[in-house]
Coordinates of C-alpha atoms and ligand atoms in Angstrom, one line a residue:
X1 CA 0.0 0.0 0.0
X2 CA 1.3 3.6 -0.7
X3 CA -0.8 4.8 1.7
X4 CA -2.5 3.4 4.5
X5 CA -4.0 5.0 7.6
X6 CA -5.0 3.0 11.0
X7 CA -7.6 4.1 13.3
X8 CA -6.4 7.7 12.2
X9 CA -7.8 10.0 14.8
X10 CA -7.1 13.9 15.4
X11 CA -8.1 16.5 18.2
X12 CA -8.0 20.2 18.4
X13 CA -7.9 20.8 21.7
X14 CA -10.9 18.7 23.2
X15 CA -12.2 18.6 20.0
X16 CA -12.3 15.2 18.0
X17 CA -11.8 16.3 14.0
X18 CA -11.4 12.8 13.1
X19 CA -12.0 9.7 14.4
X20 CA -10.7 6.2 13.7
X21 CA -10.4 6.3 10.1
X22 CA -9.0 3.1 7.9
X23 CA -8.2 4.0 4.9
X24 CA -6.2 2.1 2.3
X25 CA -4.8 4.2 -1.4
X26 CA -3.2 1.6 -3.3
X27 CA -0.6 2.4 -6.1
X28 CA -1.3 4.6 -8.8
X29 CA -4.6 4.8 -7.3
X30 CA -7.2 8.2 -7.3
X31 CA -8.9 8.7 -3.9
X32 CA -11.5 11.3 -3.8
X33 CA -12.6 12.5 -0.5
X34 CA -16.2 14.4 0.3
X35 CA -18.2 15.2 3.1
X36 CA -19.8 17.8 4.9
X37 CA -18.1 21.0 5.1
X38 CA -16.1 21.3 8.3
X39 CA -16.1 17.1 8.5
X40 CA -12.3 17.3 8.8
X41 CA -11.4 16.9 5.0
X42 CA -8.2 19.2 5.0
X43 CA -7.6 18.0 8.4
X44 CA -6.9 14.7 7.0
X45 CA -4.9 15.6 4.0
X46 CA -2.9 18.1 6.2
X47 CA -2.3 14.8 8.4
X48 CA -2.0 12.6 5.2
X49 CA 0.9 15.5 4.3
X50 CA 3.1 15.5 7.7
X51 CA 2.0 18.8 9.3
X52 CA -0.3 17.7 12.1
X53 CA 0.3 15.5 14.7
X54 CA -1.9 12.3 14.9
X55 CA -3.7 12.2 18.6
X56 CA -4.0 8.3 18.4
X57 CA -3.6 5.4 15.6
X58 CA -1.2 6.1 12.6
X59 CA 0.0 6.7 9.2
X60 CA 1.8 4.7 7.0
X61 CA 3.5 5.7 3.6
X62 CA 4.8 2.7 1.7
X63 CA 5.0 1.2 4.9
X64 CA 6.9 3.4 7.3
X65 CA 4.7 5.7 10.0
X66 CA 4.6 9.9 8.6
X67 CA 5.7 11.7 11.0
X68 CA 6.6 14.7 8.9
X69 CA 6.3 16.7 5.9
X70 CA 8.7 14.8 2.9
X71 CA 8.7 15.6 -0.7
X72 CA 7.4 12.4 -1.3
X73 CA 4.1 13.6 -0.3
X74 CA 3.1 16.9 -2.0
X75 CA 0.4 19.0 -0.6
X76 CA -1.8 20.9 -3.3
X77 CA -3.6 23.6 -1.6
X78 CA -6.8 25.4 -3.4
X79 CA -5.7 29.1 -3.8
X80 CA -2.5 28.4 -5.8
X81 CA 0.4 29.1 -2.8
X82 CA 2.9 30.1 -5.7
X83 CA 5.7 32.6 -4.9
X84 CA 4.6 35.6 -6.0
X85 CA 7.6 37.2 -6.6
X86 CA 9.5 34.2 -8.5
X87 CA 8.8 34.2 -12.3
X88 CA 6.2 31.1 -13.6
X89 CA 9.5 29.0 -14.4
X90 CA 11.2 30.1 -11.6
X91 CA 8.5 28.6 -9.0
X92 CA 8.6 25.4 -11.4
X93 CA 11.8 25.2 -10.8
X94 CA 11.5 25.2 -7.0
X95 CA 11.6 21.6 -5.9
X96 CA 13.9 20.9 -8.4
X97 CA 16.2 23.4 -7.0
X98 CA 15.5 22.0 -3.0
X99 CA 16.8 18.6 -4.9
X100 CA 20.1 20.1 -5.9
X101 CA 18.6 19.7 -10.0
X102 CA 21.5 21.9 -11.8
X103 CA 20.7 24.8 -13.1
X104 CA 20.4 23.9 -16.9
X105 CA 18.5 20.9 -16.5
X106 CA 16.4 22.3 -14.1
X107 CA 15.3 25.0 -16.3
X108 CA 14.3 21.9 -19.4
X109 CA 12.7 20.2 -16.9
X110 CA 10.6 23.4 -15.7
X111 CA 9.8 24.4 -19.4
X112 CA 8.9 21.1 -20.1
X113 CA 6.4 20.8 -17.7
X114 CA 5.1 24.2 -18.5
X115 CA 4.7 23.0 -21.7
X116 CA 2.8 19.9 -20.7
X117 CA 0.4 22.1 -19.0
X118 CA -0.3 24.4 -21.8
X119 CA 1.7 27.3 -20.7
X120 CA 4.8 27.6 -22.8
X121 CA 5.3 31.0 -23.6
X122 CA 4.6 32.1 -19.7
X123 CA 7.8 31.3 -18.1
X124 CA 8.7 34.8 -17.7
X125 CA 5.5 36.0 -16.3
X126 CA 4.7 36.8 -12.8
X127 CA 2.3 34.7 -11.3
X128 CA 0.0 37.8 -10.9
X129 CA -0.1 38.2 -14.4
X130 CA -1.5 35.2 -15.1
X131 CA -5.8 34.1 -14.7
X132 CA -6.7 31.5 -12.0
X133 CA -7.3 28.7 -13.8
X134 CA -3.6 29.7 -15.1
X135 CA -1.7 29.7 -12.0
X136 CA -3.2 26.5 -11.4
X137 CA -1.9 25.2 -14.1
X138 CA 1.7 26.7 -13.0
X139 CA 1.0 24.8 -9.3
X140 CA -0.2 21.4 -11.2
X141 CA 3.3 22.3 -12.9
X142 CA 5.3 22.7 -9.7
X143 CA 3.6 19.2 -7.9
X144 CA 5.1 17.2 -10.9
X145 CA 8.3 18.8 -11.1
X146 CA 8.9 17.3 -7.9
X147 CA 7.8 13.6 -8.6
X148 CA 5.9 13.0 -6.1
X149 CA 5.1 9.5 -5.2
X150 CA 1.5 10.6 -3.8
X151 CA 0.4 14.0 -4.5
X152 CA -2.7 15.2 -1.9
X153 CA -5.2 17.9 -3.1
X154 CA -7.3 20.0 -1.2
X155 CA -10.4 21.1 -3.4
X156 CA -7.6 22.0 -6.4
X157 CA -10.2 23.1 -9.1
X158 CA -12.7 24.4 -6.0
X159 CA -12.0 28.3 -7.5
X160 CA -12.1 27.5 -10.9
X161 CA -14.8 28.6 -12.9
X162 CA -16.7 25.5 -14.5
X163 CA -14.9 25.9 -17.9
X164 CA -11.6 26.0 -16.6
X165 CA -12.0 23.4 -14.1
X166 CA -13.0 21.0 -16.8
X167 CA -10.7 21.8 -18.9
X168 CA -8.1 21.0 -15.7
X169 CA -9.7 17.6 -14.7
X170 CA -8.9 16.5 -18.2
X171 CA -5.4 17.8 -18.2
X172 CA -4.9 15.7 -14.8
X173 CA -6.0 12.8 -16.2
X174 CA -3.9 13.3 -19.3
X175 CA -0.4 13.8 -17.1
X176 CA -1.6 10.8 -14.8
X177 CA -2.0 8.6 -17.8
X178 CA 1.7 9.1 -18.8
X179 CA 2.8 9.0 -15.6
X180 CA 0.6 7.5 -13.2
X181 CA 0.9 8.3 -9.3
X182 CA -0.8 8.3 -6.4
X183 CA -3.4 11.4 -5.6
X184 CA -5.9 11.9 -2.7
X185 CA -7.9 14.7 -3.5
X186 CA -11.1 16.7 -1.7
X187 CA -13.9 17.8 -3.6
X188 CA -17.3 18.7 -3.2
X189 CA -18.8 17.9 -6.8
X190 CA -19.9 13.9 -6.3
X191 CA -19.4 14.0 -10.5
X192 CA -15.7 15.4 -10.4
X193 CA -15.3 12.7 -7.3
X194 CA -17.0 9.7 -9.9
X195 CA -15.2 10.9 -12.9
X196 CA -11.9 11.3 -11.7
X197 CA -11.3 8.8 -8.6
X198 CA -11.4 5.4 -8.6
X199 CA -13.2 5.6 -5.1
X200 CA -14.9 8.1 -3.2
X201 CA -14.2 8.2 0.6
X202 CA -17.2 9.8 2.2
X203 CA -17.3 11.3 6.0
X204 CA -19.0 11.9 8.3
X205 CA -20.1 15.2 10.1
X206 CA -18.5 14.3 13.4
X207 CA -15.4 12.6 11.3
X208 CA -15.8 9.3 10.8
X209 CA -15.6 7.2 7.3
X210 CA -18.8 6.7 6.5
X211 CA -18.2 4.4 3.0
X212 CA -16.1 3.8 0.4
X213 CA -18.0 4.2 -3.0
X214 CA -16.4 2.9 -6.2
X215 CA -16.5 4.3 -9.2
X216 CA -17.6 2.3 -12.2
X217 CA -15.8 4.1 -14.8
X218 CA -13.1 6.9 -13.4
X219 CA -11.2 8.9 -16.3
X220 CA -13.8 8.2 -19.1
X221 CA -16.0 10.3 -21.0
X222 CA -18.8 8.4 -19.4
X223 CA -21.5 10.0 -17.0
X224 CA -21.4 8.4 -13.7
X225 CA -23.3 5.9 -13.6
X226 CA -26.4 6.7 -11.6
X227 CA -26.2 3.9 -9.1
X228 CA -22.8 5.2 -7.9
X229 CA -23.7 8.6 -7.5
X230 CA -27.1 7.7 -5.7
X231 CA -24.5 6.1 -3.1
X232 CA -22.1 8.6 -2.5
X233 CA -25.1 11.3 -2.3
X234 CA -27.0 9.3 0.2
X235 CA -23.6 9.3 1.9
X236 CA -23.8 12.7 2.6
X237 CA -27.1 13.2 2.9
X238 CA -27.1 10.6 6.3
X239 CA -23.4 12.2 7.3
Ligands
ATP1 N1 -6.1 24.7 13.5 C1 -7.3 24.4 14.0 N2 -7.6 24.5 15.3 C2 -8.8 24.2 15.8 N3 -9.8 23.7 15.1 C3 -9.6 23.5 13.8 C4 -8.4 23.9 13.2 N4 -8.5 23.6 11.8 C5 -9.7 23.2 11.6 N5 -10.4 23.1 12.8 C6 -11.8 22.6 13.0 O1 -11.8 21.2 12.6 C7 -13.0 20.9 11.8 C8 -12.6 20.3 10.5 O2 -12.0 21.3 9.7 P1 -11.5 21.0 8.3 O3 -10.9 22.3 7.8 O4 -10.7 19.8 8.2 O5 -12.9 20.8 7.5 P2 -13.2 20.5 6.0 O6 -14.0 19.3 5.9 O7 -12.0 20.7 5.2 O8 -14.2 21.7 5.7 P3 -14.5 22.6 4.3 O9 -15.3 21.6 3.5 O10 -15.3 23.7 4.8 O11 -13.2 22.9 3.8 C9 -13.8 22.2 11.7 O12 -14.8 22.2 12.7 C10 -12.8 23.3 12.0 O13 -13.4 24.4 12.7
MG2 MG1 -11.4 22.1 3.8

């Protein structure tokens, strides 16, 4: 398993955020994760990632228990958390840089993956010269750079306007078919979940897994089948 977490539980204070959670993301596998808002879905990526401490049970990545950020693990966050001072390349270039990447070969590598995303031409921008849905193309940029072996994103196409995020969901599935990795991702849109996961993890209000849907047909043109999208709503609607 590339990723596995036991009886995960986390408090705030008194607080329980989550509670006993078993999950299991095997390799190469899409997780989507839904719930109410406030269930404890960026609380669990955040612990996925390394940056909270677990208040009882554990995590495992490719076996050995997190307990801190690693660049093995990369956190996607929904507004874009580029540098805004650092040129589009330049911010590509970042965690090849923090891997000691030379300079030349860091700057193909950066270009190349701008390129992949659609944004050759952009590398000298500023990321505030540059639309939404394009720095998010720039951070999708960044996370691969860095090869993750799991990447975790928190509502990535949440700010996106419907066009745009689209058009993103289908670039991810394009760069994940050439290269596939591991991705847990939050969302709130049960067809984004179906379309691009190959399960949906549903909790609970108070922060428990409530089930584990499966989706039918993830990265196809297909509509979600009806079935599987009856079960993950009915998930929420009794979390
Ligand atoms: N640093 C913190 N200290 C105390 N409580 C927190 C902290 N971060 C989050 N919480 C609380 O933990 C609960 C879960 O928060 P979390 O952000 O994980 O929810 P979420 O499912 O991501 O919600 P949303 O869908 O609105 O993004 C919330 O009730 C929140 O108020
Ligand atoms: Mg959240």
């Amino acid at each position: 398993m590339t990723l596995r977490t036991e009886h995960l539980t986390v408090h705030y204070g008194q607080r329980t955020v989550l509670s006993g959670i078993d999950l299991d993301v095997a390799d190469a596998e899409i997780l989507a994760v839904t719930g109410p808002s406030g269930c404890g879905k960026s609380t669990l990526l955040r612990a996925l990632a390394g940056l909270l401490p677990v208040s009882a049970g554990r995590i495992l990545s490719a076996g050995v228990p997190v307990t801190g950020t690693s660049a093995e693990r990369a956190l996607v966050f929904q507004d874009d958390g580029l540098l805004p001072w650092r040129s589009v390349r330049r911010n590509v270039e970042l965690p090849l840089a923090i891997r000691g990447v030379p300079r030349a070969r860091r700057r193909a590598e950066a270009e190349s993956w701008l390129d992949q995303v659609g944004l050759a031409g952009y590398e000298d921008h500023l990321p505030r010269e540059l639309s939404g849905g394009m720095r998010q193309r720039v951070q999708l940029a960044r996370t691969l750079a860095g090869s993750p072996r799991v990447i975790l994103a928190d509502e990535p196409f949440g700010a996106l306007d419907a066009q745009t995020r689209t058009a993103m969901q289908r670039l991810l599935v394009e760069v994940w078919r050439k290269r596939p990795t591991t991705v847990v991702f939050v969302t709130h849109d049960v067809d984004e979940a179906l379309f691009l996961a190959d399960r949906v993890a549903v909790l609970t209000r108070d922060g428990r897994l409530a089930k584990i849907v499966g989706s039918s047909s993830p990265r196809t043109a297909e509509p979600a089948a009806a079935a599987e999208r009856a079960e993950v709503l009915d998930g929420l609607v009794a979390a």
